[in-house]
Short mmCIF file of C-alpha atoms in Angstrom, two decimals:
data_model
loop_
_atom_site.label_atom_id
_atom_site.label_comp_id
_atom_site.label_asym_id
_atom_site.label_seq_id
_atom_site.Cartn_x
_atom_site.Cartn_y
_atom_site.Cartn_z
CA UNK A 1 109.79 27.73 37.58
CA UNK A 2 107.56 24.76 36.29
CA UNK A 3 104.39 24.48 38.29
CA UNK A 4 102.62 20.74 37.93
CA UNK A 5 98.83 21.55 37.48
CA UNK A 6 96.53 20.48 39.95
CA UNK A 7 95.07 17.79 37.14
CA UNK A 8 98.60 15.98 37.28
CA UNK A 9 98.71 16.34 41.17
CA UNK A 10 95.46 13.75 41.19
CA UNK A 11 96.86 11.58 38.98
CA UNK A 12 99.75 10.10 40.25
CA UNK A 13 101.89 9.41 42.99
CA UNK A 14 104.85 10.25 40.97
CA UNK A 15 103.67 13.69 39.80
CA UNK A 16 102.78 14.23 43.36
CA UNK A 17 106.95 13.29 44.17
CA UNK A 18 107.79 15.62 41.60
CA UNK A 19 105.12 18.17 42.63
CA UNK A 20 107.02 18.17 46.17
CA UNK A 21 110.16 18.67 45.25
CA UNK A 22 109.53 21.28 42.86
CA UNK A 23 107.92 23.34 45.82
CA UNK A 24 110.12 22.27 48.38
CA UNK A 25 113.57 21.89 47.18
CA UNK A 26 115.71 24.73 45.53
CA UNK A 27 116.84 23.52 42.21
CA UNK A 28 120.02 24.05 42.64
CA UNK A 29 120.15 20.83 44.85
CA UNK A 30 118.43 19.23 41.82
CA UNK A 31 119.21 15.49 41.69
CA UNK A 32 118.96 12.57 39.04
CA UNK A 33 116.10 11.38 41.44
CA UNK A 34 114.05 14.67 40.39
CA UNK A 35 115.28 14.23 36.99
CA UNK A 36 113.51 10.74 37.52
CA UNK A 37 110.59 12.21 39.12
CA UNK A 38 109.77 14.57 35.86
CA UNK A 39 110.44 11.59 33.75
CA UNK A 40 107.57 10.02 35.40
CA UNK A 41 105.28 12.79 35.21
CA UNK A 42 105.98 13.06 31.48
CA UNK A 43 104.87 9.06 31.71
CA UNK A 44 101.15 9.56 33.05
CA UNK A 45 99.70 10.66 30.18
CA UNK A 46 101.30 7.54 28.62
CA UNK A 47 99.78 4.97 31.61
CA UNK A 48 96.45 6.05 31.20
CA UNK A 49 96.84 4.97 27.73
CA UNK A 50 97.74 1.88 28.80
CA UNK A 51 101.67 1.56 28.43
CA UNK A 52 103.71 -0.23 31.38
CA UNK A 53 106.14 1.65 33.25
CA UNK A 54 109.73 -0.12 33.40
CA UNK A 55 111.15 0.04 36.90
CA UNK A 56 114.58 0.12 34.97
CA UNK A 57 115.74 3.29 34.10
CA UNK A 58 119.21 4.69 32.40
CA UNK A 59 120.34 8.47 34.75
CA UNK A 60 123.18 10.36 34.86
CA UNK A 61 124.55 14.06 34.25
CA UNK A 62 125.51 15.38 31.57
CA UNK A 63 127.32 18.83 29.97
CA UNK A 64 124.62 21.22 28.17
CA UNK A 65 124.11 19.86 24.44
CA UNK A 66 126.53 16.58 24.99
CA UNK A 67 124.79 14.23 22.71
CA UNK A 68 124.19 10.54 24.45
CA UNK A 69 122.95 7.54 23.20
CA UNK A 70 121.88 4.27 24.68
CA UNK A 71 120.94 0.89 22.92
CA UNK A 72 117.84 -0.84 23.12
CA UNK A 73 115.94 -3.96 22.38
CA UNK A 74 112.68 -3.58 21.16
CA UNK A 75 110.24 -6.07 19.76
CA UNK A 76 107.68 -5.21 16.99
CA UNK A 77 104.37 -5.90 17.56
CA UNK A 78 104.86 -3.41 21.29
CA UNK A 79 104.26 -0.02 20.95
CA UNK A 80 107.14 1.91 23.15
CA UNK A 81 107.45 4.91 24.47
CA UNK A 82 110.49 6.83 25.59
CA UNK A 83 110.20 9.77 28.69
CA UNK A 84 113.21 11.90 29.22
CA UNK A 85 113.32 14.12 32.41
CA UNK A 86 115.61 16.66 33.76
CA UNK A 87 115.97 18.30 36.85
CA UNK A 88 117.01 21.93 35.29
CA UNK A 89 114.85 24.68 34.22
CA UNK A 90 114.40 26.18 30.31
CA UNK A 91 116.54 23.05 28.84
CA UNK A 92 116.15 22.25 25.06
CA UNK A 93 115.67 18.77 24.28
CA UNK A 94 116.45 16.20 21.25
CA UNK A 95 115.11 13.03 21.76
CA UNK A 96 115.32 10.66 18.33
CA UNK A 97 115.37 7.29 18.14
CA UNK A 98 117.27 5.47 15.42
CA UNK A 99 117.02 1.78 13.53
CA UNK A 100 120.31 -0.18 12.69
CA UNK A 101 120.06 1.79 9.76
CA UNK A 102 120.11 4.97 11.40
CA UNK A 103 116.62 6.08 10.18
CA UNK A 104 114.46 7.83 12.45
CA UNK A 105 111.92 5.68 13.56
CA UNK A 106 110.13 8.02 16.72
CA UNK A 107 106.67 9.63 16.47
CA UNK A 108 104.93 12.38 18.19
CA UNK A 109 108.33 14.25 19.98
CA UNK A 110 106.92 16.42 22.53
CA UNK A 111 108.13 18.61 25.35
CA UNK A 112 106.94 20.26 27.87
CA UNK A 113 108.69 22.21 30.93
CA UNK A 114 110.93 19.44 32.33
CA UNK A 115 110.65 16.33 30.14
CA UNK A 116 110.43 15.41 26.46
CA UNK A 117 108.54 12.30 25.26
CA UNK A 118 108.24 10.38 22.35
CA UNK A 119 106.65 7.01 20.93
CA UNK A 120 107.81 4.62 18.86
CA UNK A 121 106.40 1.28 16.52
CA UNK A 122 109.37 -0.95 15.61
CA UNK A 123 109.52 -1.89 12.60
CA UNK A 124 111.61 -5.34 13.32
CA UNK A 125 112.48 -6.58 16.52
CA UNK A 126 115.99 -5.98 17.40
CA UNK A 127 118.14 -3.06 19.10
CA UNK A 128 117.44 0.37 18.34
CA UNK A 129 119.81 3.65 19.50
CA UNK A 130 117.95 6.19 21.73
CA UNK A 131 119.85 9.47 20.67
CA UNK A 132 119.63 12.69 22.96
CA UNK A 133 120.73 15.60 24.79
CA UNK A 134 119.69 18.53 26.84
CA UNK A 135 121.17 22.03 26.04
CA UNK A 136 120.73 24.69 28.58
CA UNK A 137 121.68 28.12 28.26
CA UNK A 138 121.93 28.95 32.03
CA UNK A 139 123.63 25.27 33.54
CA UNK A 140 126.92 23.72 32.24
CA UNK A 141 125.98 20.37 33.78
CA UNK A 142 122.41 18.62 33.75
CA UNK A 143 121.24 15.60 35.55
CA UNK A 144 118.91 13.79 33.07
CA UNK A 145 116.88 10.15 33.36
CA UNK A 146 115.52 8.62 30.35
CA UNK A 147 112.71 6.01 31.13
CA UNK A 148 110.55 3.57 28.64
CA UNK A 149 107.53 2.03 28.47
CA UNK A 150 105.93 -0.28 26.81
CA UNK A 151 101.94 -2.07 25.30
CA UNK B 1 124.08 -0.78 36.05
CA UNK B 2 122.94 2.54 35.70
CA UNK B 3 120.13 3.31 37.60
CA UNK B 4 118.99 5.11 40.41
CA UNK B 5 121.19 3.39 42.67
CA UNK B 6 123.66 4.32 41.04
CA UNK B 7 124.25 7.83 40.65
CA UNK B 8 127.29 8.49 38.16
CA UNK B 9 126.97 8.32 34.50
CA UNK B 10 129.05 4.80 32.93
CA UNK B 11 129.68 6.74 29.47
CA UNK B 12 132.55 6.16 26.89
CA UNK B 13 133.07 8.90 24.20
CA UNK B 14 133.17 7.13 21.03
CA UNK B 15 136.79 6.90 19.61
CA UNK B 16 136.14 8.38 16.30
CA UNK B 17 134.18 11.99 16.26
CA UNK B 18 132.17 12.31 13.52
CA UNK B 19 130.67 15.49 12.21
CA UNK B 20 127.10 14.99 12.87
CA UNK B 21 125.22 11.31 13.80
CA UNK B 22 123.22 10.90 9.86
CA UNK B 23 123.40 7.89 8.24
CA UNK B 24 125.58 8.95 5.56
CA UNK B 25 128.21 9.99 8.08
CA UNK B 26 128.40 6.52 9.35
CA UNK B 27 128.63 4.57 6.33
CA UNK B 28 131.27 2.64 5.11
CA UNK B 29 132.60 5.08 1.95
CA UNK B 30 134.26 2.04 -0.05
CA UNK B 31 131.43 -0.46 0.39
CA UNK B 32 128.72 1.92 0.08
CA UNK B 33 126.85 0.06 2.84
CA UNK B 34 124.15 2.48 4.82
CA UNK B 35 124.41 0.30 8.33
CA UNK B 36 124.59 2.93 11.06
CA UNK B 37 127.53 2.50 13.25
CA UNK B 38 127.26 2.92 17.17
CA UNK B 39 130.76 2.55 17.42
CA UNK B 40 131.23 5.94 15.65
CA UNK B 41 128.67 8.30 16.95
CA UNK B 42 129.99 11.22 17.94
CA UNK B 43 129.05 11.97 21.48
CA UNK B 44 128.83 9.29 24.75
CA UNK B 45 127.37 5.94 24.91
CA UNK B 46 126.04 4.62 28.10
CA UNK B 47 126.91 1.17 28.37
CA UNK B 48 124.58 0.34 30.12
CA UNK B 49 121.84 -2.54 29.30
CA UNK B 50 117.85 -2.11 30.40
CA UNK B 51 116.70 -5.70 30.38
CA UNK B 52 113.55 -6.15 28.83
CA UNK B 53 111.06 -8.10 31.58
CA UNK B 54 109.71 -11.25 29.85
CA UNK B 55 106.21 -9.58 29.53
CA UNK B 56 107.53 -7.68 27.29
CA UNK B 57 107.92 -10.79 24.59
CA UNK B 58 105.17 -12.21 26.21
CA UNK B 59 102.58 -8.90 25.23
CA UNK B 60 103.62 -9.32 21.25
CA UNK B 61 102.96 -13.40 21.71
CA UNK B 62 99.45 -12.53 22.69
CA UNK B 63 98.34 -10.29 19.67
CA UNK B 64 100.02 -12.76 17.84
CA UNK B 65 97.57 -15.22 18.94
CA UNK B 66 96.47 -17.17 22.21
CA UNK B 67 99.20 -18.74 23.52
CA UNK B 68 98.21 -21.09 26.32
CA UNK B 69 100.34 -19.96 29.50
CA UNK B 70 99.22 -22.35 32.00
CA UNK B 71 101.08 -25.33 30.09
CA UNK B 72 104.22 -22.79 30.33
CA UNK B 73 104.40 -22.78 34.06
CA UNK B 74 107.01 -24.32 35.47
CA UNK B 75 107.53 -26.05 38.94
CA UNK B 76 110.08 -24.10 40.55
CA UNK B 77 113.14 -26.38 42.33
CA UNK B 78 114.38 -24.22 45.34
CA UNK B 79 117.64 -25.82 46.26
CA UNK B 80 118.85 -25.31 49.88
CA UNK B 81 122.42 -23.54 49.30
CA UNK B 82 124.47 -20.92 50.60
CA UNK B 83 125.62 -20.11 47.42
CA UNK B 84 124.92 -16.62 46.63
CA UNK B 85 125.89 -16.78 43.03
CA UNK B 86 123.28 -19.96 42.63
CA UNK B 87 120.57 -17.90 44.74
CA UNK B 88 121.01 -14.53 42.64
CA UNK B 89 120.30 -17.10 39.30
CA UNK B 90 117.25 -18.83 40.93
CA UNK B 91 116.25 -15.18 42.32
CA UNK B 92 115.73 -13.94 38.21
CA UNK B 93 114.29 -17.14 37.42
CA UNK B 94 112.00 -17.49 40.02
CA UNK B 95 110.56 -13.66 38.92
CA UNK B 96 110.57 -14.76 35.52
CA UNK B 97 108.06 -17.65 36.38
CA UNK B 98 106.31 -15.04 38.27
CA UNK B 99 105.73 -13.17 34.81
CA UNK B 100 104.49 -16.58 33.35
CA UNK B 101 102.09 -17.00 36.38
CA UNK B 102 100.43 -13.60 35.65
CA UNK B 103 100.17 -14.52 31.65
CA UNK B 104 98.37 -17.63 32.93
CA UNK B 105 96.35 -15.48 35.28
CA UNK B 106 97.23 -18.34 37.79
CA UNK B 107 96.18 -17.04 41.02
CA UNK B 108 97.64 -19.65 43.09
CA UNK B 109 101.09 -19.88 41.18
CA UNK B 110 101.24 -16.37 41.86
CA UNK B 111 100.97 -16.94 45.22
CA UNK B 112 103.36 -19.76 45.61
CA UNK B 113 105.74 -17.95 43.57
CA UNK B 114 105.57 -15.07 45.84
CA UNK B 115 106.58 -17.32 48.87
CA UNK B 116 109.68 -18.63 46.99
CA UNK B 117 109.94 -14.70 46.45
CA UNK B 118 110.25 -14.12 50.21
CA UNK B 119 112.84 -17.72 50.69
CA UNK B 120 115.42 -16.37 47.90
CA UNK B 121 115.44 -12.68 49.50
CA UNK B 122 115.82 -14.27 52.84
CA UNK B 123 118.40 -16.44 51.74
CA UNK B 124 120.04 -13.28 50.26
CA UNK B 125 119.47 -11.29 53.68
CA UNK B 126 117.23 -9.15 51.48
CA UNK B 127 113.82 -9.96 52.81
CA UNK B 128 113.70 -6.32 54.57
CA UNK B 129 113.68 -4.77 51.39
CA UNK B 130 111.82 -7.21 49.04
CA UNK B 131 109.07 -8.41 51.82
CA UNK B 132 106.66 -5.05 50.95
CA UNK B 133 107.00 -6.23 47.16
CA UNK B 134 106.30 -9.57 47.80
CA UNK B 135 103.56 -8.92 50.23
CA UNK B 136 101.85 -6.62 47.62
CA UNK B 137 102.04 -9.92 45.17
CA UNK B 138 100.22 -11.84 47.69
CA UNK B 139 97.96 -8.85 48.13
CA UNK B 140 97.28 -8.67 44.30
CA UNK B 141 97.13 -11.89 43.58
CA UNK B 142 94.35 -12.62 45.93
CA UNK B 143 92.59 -9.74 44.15
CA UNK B 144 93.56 -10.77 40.51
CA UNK B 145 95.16 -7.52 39.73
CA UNK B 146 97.30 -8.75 37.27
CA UNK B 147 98.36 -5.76 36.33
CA UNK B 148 99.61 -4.72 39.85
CA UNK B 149 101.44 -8.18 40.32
CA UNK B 150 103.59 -7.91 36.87
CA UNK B 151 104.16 -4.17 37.99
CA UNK B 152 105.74 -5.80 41.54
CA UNK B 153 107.77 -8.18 40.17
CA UNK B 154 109.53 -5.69 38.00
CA UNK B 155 110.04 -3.51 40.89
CA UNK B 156 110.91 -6.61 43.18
CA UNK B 157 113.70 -7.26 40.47
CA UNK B 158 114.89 -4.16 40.41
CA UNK B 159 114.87 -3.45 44.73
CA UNK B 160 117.04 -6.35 44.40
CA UNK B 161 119.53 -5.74 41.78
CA UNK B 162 119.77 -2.07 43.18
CA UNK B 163 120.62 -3.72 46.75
CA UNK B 164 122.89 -6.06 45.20
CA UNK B 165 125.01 -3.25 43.99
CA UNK B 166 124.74 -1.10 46.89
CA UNK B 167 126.63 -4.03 48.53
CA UNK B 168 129.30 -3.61 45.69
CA UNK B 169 128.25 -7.02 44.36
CA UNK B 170 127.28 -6.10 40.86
CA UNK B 171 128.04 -9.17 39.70
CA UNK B 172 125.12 -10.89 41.61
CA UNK B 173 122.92 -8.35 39.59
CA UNK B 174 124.05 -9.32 36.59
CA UNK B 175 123.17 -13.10 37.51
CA UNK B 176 119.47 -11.89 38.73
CA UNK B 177 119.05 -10.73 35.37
CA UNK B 178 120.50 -13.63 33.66
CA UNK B 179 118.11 -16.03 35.53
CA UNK B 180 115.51 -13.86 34.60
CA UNK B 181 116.11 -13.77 30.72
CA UNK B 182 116.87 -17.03 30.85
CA UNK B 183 113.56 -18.38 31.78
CA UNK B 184 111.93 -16.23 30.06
CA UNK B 185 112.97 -16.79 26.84
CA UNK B 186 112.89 -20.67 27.33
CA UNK B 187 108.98 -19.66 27.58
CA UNK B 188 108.87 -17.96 24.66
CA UNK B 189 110.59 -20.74 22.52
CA UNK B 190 108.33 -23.03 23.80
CA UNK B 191 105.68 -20.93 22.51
CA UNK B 192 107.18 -20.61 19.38
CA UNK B 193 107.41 -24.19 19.26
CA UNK B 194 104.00 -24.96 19.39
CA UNK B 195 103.31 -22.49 16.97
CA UNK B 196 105.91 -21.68 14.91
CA UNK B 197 105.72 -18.61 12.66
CA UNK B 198 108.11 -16.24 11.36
CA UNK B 199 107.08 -13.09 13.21
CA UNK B 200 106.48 -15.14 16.66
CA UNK B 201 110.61 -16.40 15.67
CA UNK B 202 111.16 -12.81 15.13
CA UNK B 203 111.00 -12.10 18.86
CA UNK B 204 114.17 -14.38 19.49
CA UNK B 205 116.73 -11.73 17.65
CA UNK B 206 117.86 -10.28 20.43
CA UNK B 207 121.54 -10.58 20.00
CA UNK B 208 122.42 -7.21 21.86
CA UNK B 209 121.35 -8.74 24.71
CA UNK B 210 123.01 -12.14 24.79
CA UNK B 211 126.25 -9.60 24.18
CA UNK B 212 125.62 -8.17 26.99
CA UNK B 213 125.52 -10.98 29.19
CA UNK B 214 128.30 -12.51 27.99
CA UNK B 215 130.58 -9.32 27.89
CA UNK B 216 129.18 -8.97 31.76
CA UNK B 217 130.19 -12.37 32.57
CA UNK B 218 133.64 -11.43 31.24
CA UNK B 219 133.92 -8.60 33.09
CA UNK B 220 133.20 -10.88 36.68
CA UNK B 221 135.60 -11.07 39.66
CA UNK B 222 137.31 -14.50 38.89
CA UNK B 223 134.94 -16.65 41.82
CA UNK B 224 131.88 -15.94 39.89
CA UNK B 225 133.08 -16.40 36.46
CA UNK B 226 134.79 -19.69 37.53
CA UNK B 227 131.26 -20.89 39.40
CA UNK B 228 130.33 -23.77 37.11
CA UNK B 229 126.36 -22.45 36.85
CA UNK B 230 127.97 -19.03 35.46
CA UNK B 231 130.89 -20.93 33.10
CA UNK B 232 127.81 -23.06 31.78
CA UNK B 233 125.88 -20.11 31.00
CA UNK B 234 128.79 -18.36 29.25
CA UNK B 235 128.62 -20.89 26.98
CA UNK B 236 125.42 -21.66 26.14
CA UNK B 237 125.18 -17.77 25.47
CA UNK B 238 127.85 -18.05 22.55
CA UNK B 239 125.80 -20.45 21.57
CA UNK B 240 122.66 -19.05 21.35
CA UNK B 241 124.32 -15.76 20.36
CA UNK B 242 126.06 -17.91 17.08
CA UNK B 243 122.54 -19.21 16.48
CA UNK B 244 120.94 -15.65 16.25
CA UNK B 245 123.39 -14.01 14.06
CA UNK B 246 123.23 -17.26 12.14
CA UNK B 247 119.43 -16.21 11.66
CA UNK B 248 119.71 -14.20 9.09
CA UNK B 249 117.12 -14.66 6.98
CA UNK B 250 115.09 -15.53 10.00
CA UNK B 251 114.58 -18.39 12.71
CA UNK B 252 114.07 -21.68 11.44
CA UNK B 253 112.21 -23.67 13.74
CA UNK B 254 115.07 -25.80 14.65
CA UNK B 255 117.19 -23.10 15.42
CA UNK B 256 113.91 -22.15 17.81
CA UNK B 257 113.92 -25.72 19.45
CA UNK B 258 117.95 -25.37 20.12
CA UNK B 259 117.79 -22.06 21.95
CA UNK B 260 115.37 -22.97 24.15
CA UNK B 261 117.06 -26.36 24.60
CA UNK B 262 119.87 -24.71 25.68
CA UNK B 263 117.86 -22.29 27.79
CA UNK B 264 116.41 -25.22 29.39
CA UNK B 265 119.58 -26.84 29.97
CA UNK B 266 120.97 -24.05 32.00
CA UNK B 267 118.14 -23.35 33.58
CA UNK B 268 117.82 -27.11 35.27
CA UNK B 269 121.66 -26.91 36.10
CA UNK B 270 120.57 -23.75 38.21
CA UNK B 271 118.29 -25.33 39.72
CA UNK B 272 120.38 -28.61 40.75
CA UNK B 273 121.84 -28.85 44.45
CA UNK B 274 125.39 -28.43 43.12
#
């Protein structure tokens, strides 16, 4: 079990949301709401830096290592960065983000218990593919929610 | 859409499994050409689109220099209609203009936008869910938290849509976000405009997104794709969208000054009694 620490508890309103349901539900009525949840504790760090939260989000579930991608717009001269939560315990993550070239343009992947991170400069404005998955050795199905912001 | 409101994953598996997702796995063998293909990577695409929220644009315009937002505000025409297709358009403009109010750090256009706010969600028998949003903007605005009002509108946006498609009417969320991108890119070409430089004209390739609408407006029950506000836009999208991949070594400032024509064009045709 992930336990938030008692410096993300203050932060937040979200890490307190995801604080709650890690201590209150049983993950095995996880939902793409807590997969949400750790997506926006993985995004604190982030707003005290000074990115923007988008209320928009992209959820869903998905089988252990399935790759996914989704296409973005993203204009140079904003520094993004890209938060991907998931309600399951002990879950590798890939998180890359790719140019129309298919170079790898992210910086700084991290993860950390429930979510992976990772920021990105664009070089050009224009649509970029967010590539991922989430492999889990225990769970043939994961809910996951990937989440963006933006300065 | 595919957000919290709705729950199941929109994915398509890509039609041709590739090996691994590398460039050189995607390329075109005979022409040699290194463009990565979407089409062909091997695992699921969500379809769905996140709309970028004018601030977005709006953010790079700023370190880009000093544009002057209070000459981009616009007067808001609210007609009085019943027409839920019209309202859902005027609903993503009007937050739009709310994003312009907050570059301006116009305290009062906040607030007035915040009260059309309340008469579109009303009108759209959604005021139960959007009044706390637009109560906050009020709230915020009065306190010049600018930061807290943009933050609001984006979630006012997004209670919306989400409501919208709770009510099966998806295709009324697709029109809030239309009037929304809309407006806000006829603010940034008029920005452009005034100051026209390459990397400023940069901002308008956004051709993914123009796709978008237009393969959404396809994909609308017949009544809404037949509306004339929603036919009109249809259009002017191919346009726009012929202008951008037309752009390819870059905007030219006439191409600028036709987009946001165009954007302008619609935009007063939403706003029209018929």
């Amino acid at each position: 079990m992930h336990f938030l620490s008692i410096r993300h508890l203050q932060r937040t309103a979200a890490a307190s949301v995801a604080a709650l349901l890690l201590t209150s539900a049983p993950l095995s009525h996880a939902t793409i709401d807590d997969a949400h949840s750790f997506a926006m504790e993985a995004a604190v760090p982030f707003v005290e830096q000074g990115f923007i939260v988008r209320e928009d989000y992209w959820n869903g579930e998905v089988k252990s290592g399935q790759k996914l991608m989704v296409r973005h717009q993203m204009f140079k001269g904003n520094e993004y960065a890209f938060w991907l939560g998931t309600a399951s315990e002990e879950v590798a993550f890939e998180l890359k983000v790719l140019d129309e070239k298919g170079k790898e343009i992210e910086l700084d992947f991290k993860n950390q218990g429930m979510f992976a991170t990772v920021r990105v400069n664009p070089p050009k404005t224009g649509t970029y593919s967010v590539v991922f998955s989430l492999t889990s050795k225990k769970e043939k199905g994961l809910y996951w929610a990937l989440a963006y912001g933006y300065r | 859409m595919n957000r919290s409101s709705l729950p199941c994953l929109f994915v398509v598996t890509a039609v041709t499994a590739l090996a691994s997702i590398s460039p050189a796995s995607a390329q075109g063998a005979s022409a040699g050409v290194q463009e990565f293909d979407p089409q062909a990577f091997p695992g699921q695409v969500v379809e769905d689109v996140v709309v970028p929220v004018p601030s977005e644009v709006f953010s790079v315009l700023d370190k880009l220099g000093e544009p002057n937002w209070r000459q981009e505000i616009r007067t808001v025409n609210l007609p009085k209609t019943p027409d839920r297709t019209k309202l859902s358009l005027l609903f993503g403009l009007v937050v739009a203009e709310g994003f312009v109010a907050v570059q301006a750090e116009d305290k009062e256009a906040v607030k007035d936008i915040g009260r059309e706010v309340i008469d579109l969600a009303t009108a759209l028998g959604l005021i139960k869910s959007v009044r706390p949003h637009a109560q906050a903007i009020l709230d915020a605005a009065d306190k010049s938290d600018w930061a807290s009002i943009r933050k609001e509108f984006d979630q006012t946006q997004k209670t919306v849509r989400d409501s919208m498609e709770q009510m099966k009417d998806a295709d009324l969320s697709q029109c809030v976000s239309m009037g929304g991108w809309l407006r806000g890119t006829a603010s940034v070409t008029s920005v452009i405009g005034k100051s026209f430089s390459a990397d400023r004209a940069e901002l308008l390739n956004q051709p993914m997104l123009v796709e978008h609408f237009i393969a959404s407006i396809s994909k609308m029950s017949k009544d809404k794709k037949d509306h004339p506000n929603v036919a009109d836009i249809s259009k002017g999208l191919k346009d726009i969208l012929a202008k951008m991949e037309g752009a390819v070594d870059g905007f030219t400032k006439e191409g600028v000054r036709e987009i946001g024509k165009t954007c302008d064009s619609l935009l007063t045709d939403i706003q029209a009694a018929k």
